[in-house]
Short mmCIF file of C-alpha atoms in Angstrom, two decimals:
data_model
loop_
_atom_site.label_atom_id
_atom_site.label_comp_id
_atom_site.label_asym_id
_atom_site.label_seq_id
_atom_site.Cartn_x
_atom_site.Cartn_y
_atom_site.Cartn_z
CA MET A 814 11.79 -16.38 -16.63
CA ALA A 815 10.77 -19.87 -16.94
CA GLU A 816 8.30 -21.43 -19.26
CA THR A 817 4.88 -21.84 -17.19
CA THR A 818 4.57 -25.30 -15.74
CA HIS A 819 1.46 -26.96 -14.88
CA LEU A 820 1.06 -29.21 -11.88
CA ASN A 821 -2.36 -30.70 -12.39
CA GLY A 822 -3.87 -27.67 -13.26
CA LEU A 823 -1.53 -25.41 -10.61
CA GLN A 824 1.42 -23.63 -11.94
CA SER A 825 4.69 -22.82 -10.45
CA HIS A 826 4.24 -19.14 -10.40
CA PHE A 827 1.78 -16.57 -9.50
CA VAL A 828 0.49 -15.79 -13.05
CA ARG A 829 -3.20 -14.16 -14.54
CA GLY A 830 -3.07 -15.01 -18.41
CA ASN A 831 -0.50 -14.51 -20.75
CA HIS A 832 -0.10 -10.70 -21.08
CA THR A 833 0.46 -10.48 -17.11
CA LEU A 834 3.39 -10.37 -15.02
CA LYS A 835 4.65 -14.35 -14.17
CA VAL A 836 5.83 -13.94 -10.59
CA PRO A 837 8.56 -16.49 -9.97
CA MET A 838 8.20 -18.83 -6.94
CA THR A 839 11.91 -18.01 -6.11
CA LEU A 840 10.74 -14.26 -5.09
CA PHE A 841 9.24 -15.59 -2.12
CA GLN A 842 11.88 -18.01 -1.39
CA ASN A 843 14.27 -15.12 -1.74
CA ASN A 844 12.55 -13.59 1.00
CA ARG A 845 12.37 -16.88 3.25
CA GLU A 846 16.65 -16.93 2.80
CA ARG A 847 16.36 -13.16 4.05
CA LEU A 848 14.45 -13.58 6.85
CA ILE A 849 16.23 -16.61 8.21
CA ALA A 850 19.37 -14.49 7.74
CA ARG A 851 18.42 -11.54 9.52
CA VAL A 852 17.31 -13.83 12.56
CA LYS A 853 20.32 -15.47 12.74
CA ALA A 854 22.10 -12.25 12.30
CA ASN A 855 20.48 -9.74 14.84
CA THR A 856 18.80 -11.56 17.28
CA LYS A 857 20.53 -14.27 20.06
CA VAL A 858 18.56 -17.19 19.17
CA GLN A 859 20.03 -20.48 18.91
CA PRO A 860 19.19 -21.91 15.39
CA THR A 861 18.98 -25.42 16.43
CA GLY A 862 15.65 -26.75 17.33
CA THR A 863 14.60 -23.04 16.68
CA PHE A 864 11.23 -22.80 13.80
CA ILE A 865 9.79 -19.53 12.89
CA VAL A 866 5.99 -20.41 12.13
CA LEU A 867 3.52 -17.90 10.40
CA LYS A 868 0.10 -18.67 10.14
CA GLY A 869 -2.06 -17.75 6.27
CA GLY A 870 -5.22 -15.87 6.24
CA ILE A 871 -8.82 -17.45 6.63
CA GLU A 872 -12.12 -17.42 4.66
CA VAL A 873 -14.08 -14.70 6.80
CA PRO A 874 -17.94 -15.39 6.49
CA PHE A 875 -19.95 -11.98 5.30
CA ASN A 876 -22.02 -11.60 8.44
CA ASP A 877 -24.01 -14.86 9.29
CA THR A 878 -24.08 -16.38 5.93
CA ASP A 879 -22.89 -19.12 3.96
CA ILE A 880 -20.83 -16.76 1.49
CA CYS A 881 -17.91 -15.37 1.94
CA TRP A 882 -15.54 -11.75 1.71
CA PRO A 883 -13.28 -11.96 -1.55
CA PHE A 884 -10.47 -13.48 0.18
CA ARG A 885 -6.74 -11.99 0.01
CA GLN A 886 -3.96 -13.62 1.51
CA GLU A 887 -2.45 -12.33 5.20
CA SER A 888 0.36 -10.16 4.17
CA PHE A 889 3.41 -11.44 6.37
CA PHE A 890 2.44 -14.74 5.07
CA GLN A 891 2.17 -13.86 1.78
CA TRP A 892 5.61 -12.17 1.71
CA CYS A 893 7.38 -15.73 2.86
CA PHE A 894 5.29 -18.37 0.92
CA GLY A 895 3.23 -16.49 -1.86
CA VAL A 896 0.23 -19.02 -1.34
CA GLU A 897 -2.84 -18.37 -2.53
CA GLU A 898 -5.25 -20.73 -0.62
CA PRO A 899 -6.41 -20.02 3.07
CA GLY A 900 -6.31 -21.89 5.92
CA CYS A 901 -2.41 -22.53 5.59
CA SER A 902 0.33 -22.19 7.77
CA GLY A 903 3.98 -22.67 7.27
CA ALA A 904 7.38 -23.21 8.92
CA LEU A 905 10.66 -22.17 8.90
CA ASP A 906 13.98 -24.36 10.43
CA LEU A 907 16.37 -21.48 11.73
CA ALA A 908 19.20 -24.47 11.12
CA THR A 909 19.07 -25.92 8.01
CA GLY A 910 16.41 -22.92 6.13
CA ALA A 911 14.18 -25.60 5.12
CA SER A 912 10.72 -24.30 4.24
CA ILE A 913 7.52 -26.04 5.82
CA LEU A 914 3.91 -25.63 4.24
CA PHE A 915 0.90 -26.94 5.89
CA VAL A 916 -2.19 -27.05 4.05
CA PRO A 917 -5.89 -28.06 4.93
CA ARG A 918 -7.15 -31.43 4.42
CA LEU A 919 -10.30 -31.05 2.44
CA PRO A 920 -13.24 -33.29 2.24
CA ALA A 921 -13.78 -35.38 -0.41
CA GLU A 922 -17.11 -33.63 -1.35
CA TYR A 923 -14.41 -30.51 -1.78
CA ALA A 924 -14.08 -31.55 -5.04
CA ILE A 925 -17.77 -31.32 -6.14
CA TRP A 926 -18.07 -27.27 -5.24
CA GLU A 927 -14.46 -25.81 -5.33
CA GLY A 928 -12.56 -28.01 -7.33
CA LYS A 929 -10.22 -30.58 -7.89
CA LEU A 930 -8.24 -31.97 -4.69
CA HIS A 931 -4.78 -31.48 -4.81
CA THR A 932 -2.03 -33.44 -3.50
CA LEU A 933 0.79 -32.45 -1.17
CA GLU A 934 3.25 -33.00 -3.89
CA ASP A 935 1.01 -30.41 -5.96
CA PHE A 936 1.43 -28.22 -3.27
CA LYS A 937 4.81 -28.76 -2.76
CA LYS A 938 5.52 -28.19 -6.42
CA ARG A 939 3.92 -24.89 -7.23
CA TYR A 940 5.26 -23.44 -4.17
CA GLN A 941 8.92 -24.31 -4.57
CA VAL A 942 8.74 -25.32 -0.63
CA ASN A 943 10.94 -27.81 0.90
CA GLU A 944 8.00 -30.58 2.37
CA THR A 945 4.29 -30.31 2.79
CA TYR A 946 1.91 -31.49 5.54
CA TYR A 947 -1.58 -31.35 6.91
CA THR A 948 -2.27 -28.58 9.36
CA ASP A 949 -3.53 -31.01 11.57
CA GLU A 950 -0.01 -32.71 11.47
CA THR A 951 1.89 -29.67 12.22
CA ALA A 952 2.30 -30.40 16.29
CA ASP A 953 3.58 -33.83 15.25
CA ILE A 954 5.76 -32.51 12.26
CA LEU A 955 7.32 -30.16 14.61
CA LYS A 956 7.91 -32.97 17.10
CA SER A 957 9.65 -35.19 14.72
CA LYS A 958 12.32 -32.40 13.43
CA GLN A 959 12.95 -31.95 17.35
CA ALA A 960 11.87 -28.53 17.79
CA ASN A 961 12.02 -26.75 20.96
CA LEU A 962 11.78 -22.88 20.30
CA LEU A 963 9.11 -21.58 17.98
CA LEU A 964 9.26 -17.95 16.77
CA THR A 965 5.95 -16.87 16.09
CA LEU A 966 4.29 -13.16 15.09
CA ASN A 967 2.83 -10.63 17.46
CA GLY A 968 3.33 -7.08 17.23
CA GLN A 969 1.02 -3.76 16.51
CA ASN A 970 0.91 -2.24 13.29
CA SER A 971 1.86 1.77 14.12
CA ASP A 972 -0.83 2.90 11.46
CA SER A 973 -4.13 0.90 12.16
CA GLY A 974 -3.36 0.04 15.70
CA LEU A 975 -4.39 -3.61 15.11
CA TRP A 976 -2.14 -6.63 15.98
CA SER A 977 -1.12 -9.35 13.62
CA LYS A 978 -2.87 -12.84 13.74
CA GLU A 979 0.00 -14.95 15.79
CA ALA A 980 0.13 -18.37 14.93
CA VAL A 981 -1.51 -21.00 16.91
CA PHE A 982 -2.60 -24.97 16.48
CA ASP A 983 -3.47 -27.90 18.55
CA GLY A 984 -0.21 -29.08 20.16
CA ILE A 985 1.49 -25.70 20.63
CA ASP A 986 1.78 -25.69 24.41
CA GLU A 987 3.92 -28.40 24.16
CA PHE A 988 6.78 -26.26 22.72
CA LYS A 989 8.38 -23.10 24.01
CA VAL A 990 7.07 -19.91 22.01
CA ASP A 991 8.85 -16.64 21.61
CA ASN A 992 6.38 -14.06 20.17
CA LYS A 993 8.85 -11.35 20.65
CA THR A 994 11.72 -11.75 18.42
CA LEU A 995 9.72 -12.49 14.93
CA TYR A 996 7.96 -9.11 14.56
CA PRO A 997 10.81 -6.58 14.37
CA GLU A 998 12.48 -8.72 12.10
CA ILE A 999 10.40 -9.82 9.22
CA CYS A 1000 9.12 -5.83 9.34
CA GLU A 1001 12.78 -4.63 9.02
CA CYS A 1002 12.97 -7.09 5.88
CA ARG A 1003 9.75 -6.24 4.42
CA VAL A 1004 10.77 -2.45 4.23
CA VAL A 1005 13.99 -2.98 1.54
CA LYS A 1006 12.41 -4.91 -1.41
CA SER A 1007 14.65 -7.53 -3.21
CA PRO A 1008 14.62 -6.78 -7.15
CA GLU A 1009 12.45 -9.72 -7.96
CA GLU A 1010 9.29 -7.30 -5.65
CA ILE A 1011 10.46 -4.20 -7.53
CA GLN A 1012 9.64 -5.97 -10.43
CA VAL A 1013 5.77 -7.04 -9.40
CA LEU A 1014 5.81 -3.23 -7.91
CA GLU A 1015 6.68 -1.88 -11.02
CA TYR A 1016 4.31 -4.07 -12.53
CA VAL A 1017 1.24 -3.12 -10.61
CA ILE A 1018 2.17 0.71 -10.48
CA LYS A 1019 2.26 1.08 -14.59
CA VAL A 1020 -1.19 -1.06 -14.86
CA SER A 1021 -2.71 1.35 -12.05
CA SER A 1022 -0.94 4.63 -13.73
CA ASP A 1023 -2.53 3.56 -17.12
CA ALA A 1024 -5.76 3.18 -15.79
CA HIS A 1025 -5.46 6.84 -14.45
CA LYS A 1026 -4.90 7.94 -17.51
CA THR A 1027 -7.49 6.35 -19.09
CA LEU A 1028 -9.70 8.03 -16.62
CA MET A 1029 -8.18 11.12 -17.31
CA ARG A 1030 -10.14 10.89 -20.70
CA MET A 1031 -13.29 9.30 -19.64
CA VAL A 1032 -14.35 11.26 -17.03
CA LYS A 1033 -16.29 14.78 -18.49
CA PRO A 1034 -19.55 16.75 -16.56
CA GLY A 1035 -22.08 14.25 -16.05
CA PHE A 1036 -20.22 11.52 -15.25
CA ALA A 1037 -20.66 9.96 -11.98
CA GLU A 1038 -17.64 9.20 -9.67
CA PHE A 1039 -18.63 5.96 -9.05
CA GLN A 1040 -18.63 5.50 -12.86
CA ALA A 1041 -14.89 6.48 -12.38
CA GLU A 1042 -14.38 3.83 -9.62
CA ALA A 1043 -15.90 0.83 -11.84
CA ALA A 1044 -13.77 2.24 -14.62
CA PHE A 1045 -10.68 1.87 -12.64
CA MET A 1046 -11.56 -1.72 -11.56
CA HIS A 1047 -12.37 -3.02 -14.73
CA TYR A 1048 -9.21 -1.75 -16.11
CA VAL A 1049 -6.70 -3.34 -13.50
CA TYR A 1050 -8.62 -6.51 -13.48
CA SER A 1051 -9.19 -7.38 -17.74
CA ILE A 1052 -6.17 -5.10 -18.75
CA GLY A 1053 -3.69 -5.85 -15.67
CA GLY A 1054 -5.07 -9.38 -13.84
CA CYS A 1055 -5.51 -7.52 -10.61
CA ARG A 1056 -8.40 -8.81 -8.97
CA HIS A 1057 -8.39 -6.44 -6.47
CA VAL A 1058 -7.66 -2.96 -5.76
CA SER A 1059 -5.23 -1.76 -2.82
CA TYR A 1060 -7.86 0.29 -0.55
CA THR A 1061 -11.23 1.37 -1.14
CA CYS A 1062 -11.34 3.67 -4.40
CA ILE A 1063 -11.67 7.25 -3.79
CA CYS A 1064 -13.28 9.22 -6.54
CA GLY A 1065 -13.68 12.73 -5.29
CA SER A 1066 -14.95 15.53 -7.23
CA GLY A 1067 -15.54 19.14 -6.63
CA HIS A 1068 -16.00 19.84 -2.11
CA ASN A 1069 -15.86 15.71 -2.04
CA ALA A 1070 -12.16 16.02 -3.06
CA SER A 1071 -11.32 18.10 0.05
CA ILE A 1072 -12.20 14.37 2.23
CA LEU A 1073 -9.45 12.60 2.75
CA HIS A 1074 -10.93 9.37 2.53
CA TYR A 1075 -13.63 9.81 0.51
CA GLY A 1076 -15.42 6.82 -0.97
CA HIS A 1077 -16.38 4.83 2.03
CA ALA A 1078 -20.32 3.40 2.86
CA GLY A 1079 -20.88 6.72 3.76
CA ALA A 1080 -19.88 8.72 0.78
CA PRO A 1081 -19.76 5.91 -1.64
CA ASN A 1082 -18.52 8.05 -4.33
CA ASN A 1083 -22.19 8.76 -5.52
CA LYS A 1084 -22.17 12.50 -6.92
CA VAL A 1085 -22.87 13.16 -10.08
CA ILE A 1086 -19.29 15.27 -11.92
CA ASN A 1087 -19.89 19.20 -12.63
CA ASP A 1088 -18.83 21.49 -14.98
CA GLY A 1089 -15.69 23.21 -13.50
CA ASP A 1090 -15.30 20.41 -10.76
CA MET A 1091 -11.67 19.47 -9.87
CA CYS A 1092 -11.36 15.64 -9.52
CA LEU A 1093 -8.88 13.81 -7.07
CA PHE A 1094 -8.87 10.30 -8.01
CA ASP A 1095 -6.63 8.30 -5.50
CA MET A 1096 -6.84 4.56 -6.63
CA GLY A 1097 -4.30 1.48 -6.61
CA ALA A 1098 -4.41 -1.98 -7.99
CA ASN A 1099 -2.73 -5.16 -6.02
CA TYR A 1100 -1.18 -7.64 -7.86
CA CYS A 1101 0.16 -10.83 -6.45
CA GLY A 1102 -0.51 -8.97 -2.97
CA TYR A 1103 1.37 -6.25 -4.24
CA ALA A 1104 0.06 -2.63 -3.85
CA ALA A 1105 -0.26 0.59 -6.13
CA ASP A 1106 -1.35 3.70 -4.61
CA ILE A 1107 -1.74 6.99 -6.66
CA THR A 1108 -3.56 9.99 -6.83
CA CYS A 1109 -4.43 12.04 -9.92
CA SER A 1110 -5.81 15.89 -9.54
CA PHE A 1111 -7.39 16.99 -13.17
CA PRO A 1112 -10.51 19.33 -13.98
CA ALA A 1113 -13.08 17.67 -14.83
CA ASN A 1114 -13.74 19.54 -18.22
CA GLY A 1115 -10.19 19.56 -19.37
CA LYS A 1116 -9.30 22.88 -18.91
CA PHE A 1117 -7.68 24.38 -15.38
CA THR A 1118 -8.94 27.81 -13.96
CA ASP A 1119 -6.67 30.01 -12.71
CA ASP A 1120 -7.20 29.37 -9.04
CA GLN A 1121 -7.24 25.59 -9.91
CA LYS A 1122 -3.87 26.13 -11.57
CA MET A 1123 -1.94 27.75 -8.61
CA ILE A 1124 -3.70 25.43 -5.89
CA TYR A 1125 -2.51 22.67 -8.11
CA ASN A 1126 1.10 24.22 -9.16
CA ALA A 1127 1.56 25.21 -5.49
CA VAL A 1128 1.33 20.94 -4.36
CA LEU A 1129 3.32 19.85 -7.50
CA ALA A 1130 6.13 22.64 -6.60
CA ALA A 1131 6.04 20.43 -2.88
CA ARG A 1132 5.84 17.18 -4.76
CA ASP A 1133 9.30 18.36 -6.83
CA ALA A 1134 11.00 19.51 -4.31
CA VAL A 1135 10.48 16.46 -2.61
CA MET A 1136 11.65 14.33 -5.89
CA ASN A 1137 14.56 15.98 -6.16
CA ALA A 1138 15.75 16.00 -2.45
CA ALA A 1139 14.95 12.44 -1.49
CA LYS A 1140 18.03 9.96 -1.30
CA PRO A 1141 19.64 7.42 1.47
CA ASN A 1142 20.12 8.97 4.63
CA VAL A 1143 17.58 11.56 4.36
CA ALA A 1144 15.03 12.02 6.79
CA TRP A 1145 11.26 11.76 5.89
CA THR A 1146 10.38 14.06 8.69
CA ASP A 1147 12.67 16.60 6.67
CA MET A 1148 10.99 15.64 3.66
CA HIS A 1149 7.78 16.55 4.89
CA LEU A 1150 8.80 19.92 6.16
CA LEU A 1151 10.25 20.36 3.07
CA ALA A 1152 6.66 20.19 1.21
CA ASN A 1153 4.97 22.22 3.81
CA LYS A 1154 7.36 25.22 3.53
CA THR A 1155 7.92 25.20 -0.42
CA MET A 1156 3.62 24.60 -0.67
CA LEU A 1157 3.29 27.32 1.42
CA ALA A 1158 5.56 29.80 -0.17
CA SER A 1159 3.70 28.59 -3.06
CA LEU A 1160 0.24 29.68 -1.34
CA LYS A 1161 2.08 32.98 -0.54
CA ASP A 1162 3.01 33.84 -3.52
CA GLY A 1163 -0.27 33.51 -4.69
CA GLY A 1164 -2.15 35.66 -2.79
CA LEU A 1165 -3.82 33.31 -0.33
CA LEU A 1166 -1.05 33.65 2.43
CA ILE A 1167 0.74 36.55 3.87
CA GLY A 1168 3.57 36.73 6.46
CA ASP A 1169 7.01 34.36 7.17
CA VAL A 1170 6.45 30.85 6.19
CA ASP A 1171 9.26 29.33 9.19
CA GLU A 1172 6.22 31.44 11.51
CA MET A 1173 3.41 29.65 9.76
CA ILE A 1174 4.94 26.48 10.36
CA GLU A 1175 5.66 27.01 14.03
CA ALA A 1176 2.14 28.07 14.58
CA GLY A 1177 0.85 24.51 12.96
CA LEU A 1178 -0.72 26.09 9.75
CA ASN A 1179 0.71 23.67 7.27
CA GLU A 1180 -1.26 21.05 9.09
CA VAL A 1181 -4.60 23.24 8.23
CA PHE A 1182 -4.01 23.43 4.52
CA GLN A 1183 -2.39 19.34 4.48
CA PRO A 1184 -3.56 17.43 7.19
CA HIS A 1185 -1.71 14.27 6.15
CA GLY A 1186 1.77 13.01 6.07
CA LEU A 1187 3.59 13.36 3.10
CA GLY A 1188 3.46 9.57 2.24
CA HIS A 1189 4.10 6.34 3.64
CA LEU A 1190 6.25 3.05 2.85
CA MET A 1191 4.46 1.09 0.54
CA GLY A 1192 4.95 -3.00 -0.51
CA LEU A 1193 2.41 -5.93 0.34
CA ASP A 1194 0.18 -3.59 2.21
CA VAL A 1195 -0.90 0.13 0.51
CA HIS A 1196 0.32 1.71 4.26
CA ASP A 1197 3.28 -1.03 4.97
CA VAL A 1198 5.10 -2.29 8.10
CA GLY A 1199 7.81 -0.95 9.38
CA GLY A 1200 6.85 2.45 10.18
CA TYR A 1201 7.96 2.65 13.61
CA LEU A 1202 9.86 0.19 14.67
CA PRO A 1203 12.51 0.34 17.73
CA GLY A 1204 15.92 1.71 16.99
CA HIS A 1205 14.03 4.11 14.57
CA PRO A 1206 13.03 7.92 14.67
CA GLU A 1207 9.48 7.74 16.78
CA ARG A 1208 6.94 9.73 15.98
CA SER A 1209 6.99 13.68 16.38
CA SER A 1210 4.25 15.42 18.53
CA ALA A 1211 4.54 18.37 16.16
CA PRO A 1212 2.04 19.73 13.70
CA GLY A 1213 2.37 17.68 10.37
CA LEU A 1214 4.67 15.71 11.75
CA ARG A 1215 2.75 13.88 13.99
CA LYS A 1216 0.50 12.30 11.23
CA LEU A 1217 3.50 11.11 9.16
CA ARG A 1218 3.24 7.13 8.77
CA THR A 1219 6.65 6.93 9.48
CA SER A 1220 9.59 9.05 10.64
CA ARG A 1221 12.61 6.84 9.30
CA ILE A 1222 15.85 7.95 7.62
CA LEU A 1223 15.48 6.84 3.63
CA GLN A 1224 17.58 4.04 2.61
CA ALA A 1225 18.02 2.38 -0.73
CA GLY A 1226 15.59 -0.14 -1.68
CA MET A 1227 12.35 1.17 0.25
CA VAL A 1228 9.30 2.12 -1.87
CA LEU A 1229 7.35 5.11 -0.50
CA THR A 1230 4.85 7.37 -1.88
CA ILE A 1231 5.02 11.37 -2.30
CA GLU A 1232 1.70 12.44 -1.86
CA PRO A 1233 1.60 16.51 -0.73
CA GLY A 1234 -1.86 18.42 -1.31
CA CYS A 1235 -4.07 21.19 -0.49
CA TYR A 1236 -7.29 21.32 0.88
CA PHE A 1237 -10.07 23.46 1.97
CA ILE A 1238 -11.73 21.75 4.88
CA ASP A 1239 -14.42 23.98 6.43
CA CYS A 1240 -13.78 22.47 9.69
CA LEU A 1241 -9.96 23.40 9.81
CA LEU A 1242 -10.53 26.65 8.25
CA ASP A 1243 -13.21 27.87 10.32
CA THR A 1244 -10.87 26.60 13.28
CA ALA A 1245 -7.59 28.54 11.87
CA LEU A 1246 -9.71 31.78 11.43
CA LYS A 1247 -10.98 31.97 15.05
CA SER A 1248 -7.06 31.38 16.23
CA THR A 1249 -5.11 34.61 16.50
CA ASN A 1250 -1.95 32.48 16.00
CA GLN A 1251 -3.16 31.14 12.26
CA SER A 1252 -5.35 33.69 11.16
CA ARG A 1253 -3.24 36.37 10.59
CA PHE A 1254 -1.47 34.78 7.81
CA ILE A 1255 -4.31 34.16 6.05
CA VAL A 1256 -6.33 36.09 3.63
CA ALA A 1257 -9.69 35.82 4.57
CA GLU A 1258 -11.28 37.47 1.66
CA LYS A 1259 -9.11 35.59 -1.08
CA LEU A 1260 -10.10 32.44 0.57
CA LYS A 1261 -13.82 32.29 0.63
CA ARG A 1262 -13.21 31.98 -2.91
CA PHE A 1263 -12.02 28.50 -2.08
CA ARG A 1264 -14.45 27.33 -0.21
CA GLY A 1265 -16.24 24.35 -0.93
CA TRP A 1266 -14.12 23.88 -3.90
CA GLY A 1267 -12.24 20.77 -2.53
CA GLY A 1268 -8.77 20.15 -2.54
CA ILE A 1269 -5.78 18.93 -4.85
CA ARG A 1270 -3.37 15.80 -4.43
CA ILE A 1271 -0.48 14.26 -6.36
CA GLU A 1272 0.72 11.03 -5.48
CA ASP A 1273 3.69 9.16 -6.82
CA ASP A 1274 4.77 5.76 -5.98
CA VAL A 1275 8.82 5.95 -5.66
CA LEU A 1276 11.93 4.07 -5.26
CA VAL A 1277 14.79 4.98 -3.33
CA THR A 1278 17.97 4.40 -5.44
CA GLU A 1279 21.70 4.89 -4.16
CA THR A 1280 21.49 8.27 -5.55
CA GLY A 1281 18.13 9.58 -5.25
CA VAL A 1282 14.33 8.14 -6.40
CA ARG A 1283 12.95 6.65 -9.29
CA ASN A 1284 9.54 7.76 -10.01
CA LEU A 1285 7.74 4.32 -11.08
CA THR A 1286 4.28 6.28 -11.68
CA ASP A 1287 3.95 7.26 -15.30
CA VAL A 1288 0.96 9.93 -15.28
CA PRO A 1289 0.71 13.59 -16.84
CA ARG A 1290 1.97 15.87 -13.73
CA THR A 1291 2.18 19.34 -15.00
CA VAL A 1292 -0.96 21.21 -15.88
CA GLU A 1293 0.09 21.80 -19.51
CA GLU A 1294 0.64 17.75 -19.60
CA ILE A 1295 -2.23 17.01 -18.03
CA GLU A 1296 -4.51 19.39 -19.95
CA LYS A 1297 -2.73 18.15 -23.61
CA TRP A 1298 -3.85 14.43 -22.78
CA ILE A 1299 -7.23 14.99 -22.06
CA ALA A 1300 -7.27 17.31 -25.02
CA ALA A 1301 -5.74 14.75 -27.46
CA GLY A 1302 -8.25 12.34 -25.87
CA LYS A 1303 -11.14 14.06 -26.81
CA GLU A 1304 -9.83 14.39 -30.70
#
């Protein structure tokens, strides 16, 4: 990779210290080229006079105060430009492929409070774009280039239900605007990762893996959940240069391990971990906007009980089945059902369930013990875009499958999580036991031992290759590996 280029304090790549990965601006140049090529090939848009216009993120004030939340760039804009500053926008000339970055015109006093005022030439060199202007010049610049059609971003995220932020600027009414064409095309580009994107994902997943391994040896009875969260965040930032995590850290122990998105404001990782607790730690760092998402489940005291081992191995068997079967042209829905059936069969072998596994699926028992999907696309967002787009399978209404964040057919270059889990959630178990259709499969007397016990999730980040999947996560996974790893740390 090229030597560091200093541009009045700016650098021509993303980096956080000499010990972290240098992300070249060619990553974003290549993304822009992929987007332009796809739009030209897959739409009826006439390239001449057509510009893609994207809006970057803005600083968000904390309530009505004069401080702001830590800034994170809008994901589509990050994918195209890799710009760290807020308040920017960008345009791509569909005919020539030229890239234009618009940056805010900052007041002179910015230099007092925020640092050096950089020139347009600085930003041009730093982000490797063709042209740079100020945001208040957007309309004039586009008119000078004979722009007549603007493709803007307007689409609904299938995970959050929220809509993307469409680019607007003073004078946009003077142009014809198409806000339907761009969204599915840029989402499709983001679904398949480039080699340079994969390199960044490999890095942030490695940093996150190492942080999880460190925590396995750090945690012990008497340790607080929030201490685990703090230790993870310290590691990924101090060692990996990851200022942000990709989502709120989940550090559940004991019963809290059965709360799927534990760690939120109402349950802020504040329990003290007890001897005998299982820990379910779901955390992932973020580097240059790219996410990791890893879950490790392990006993706080370093030694699995027989019950913990039985449930853990049931989840691990589900994970292994998917790892061995997932490959291009395989339906993600089939992988979810494979994981469900494998886990339910293991629970049956362990004496917790009785009856036919296929009939359990028909009765929806799979969703009682795993009320979430097998996994999701991952990239610049931890639940990455592209899950449900036109031309791809729609969301199923069947139990278990209806919780999937995508039903797509796998293709090489996708990065997804594989995260089967088994949880003992009182409200779901109570409902199942009252249902004659579901309770006939449950050994109620044995189930009592697991009430309040928590849950187990095993989550790996994988890259779909031409022949299968490559696991980018590197943590101890078998019972024996986990116990040996923790024991060696104590020694």
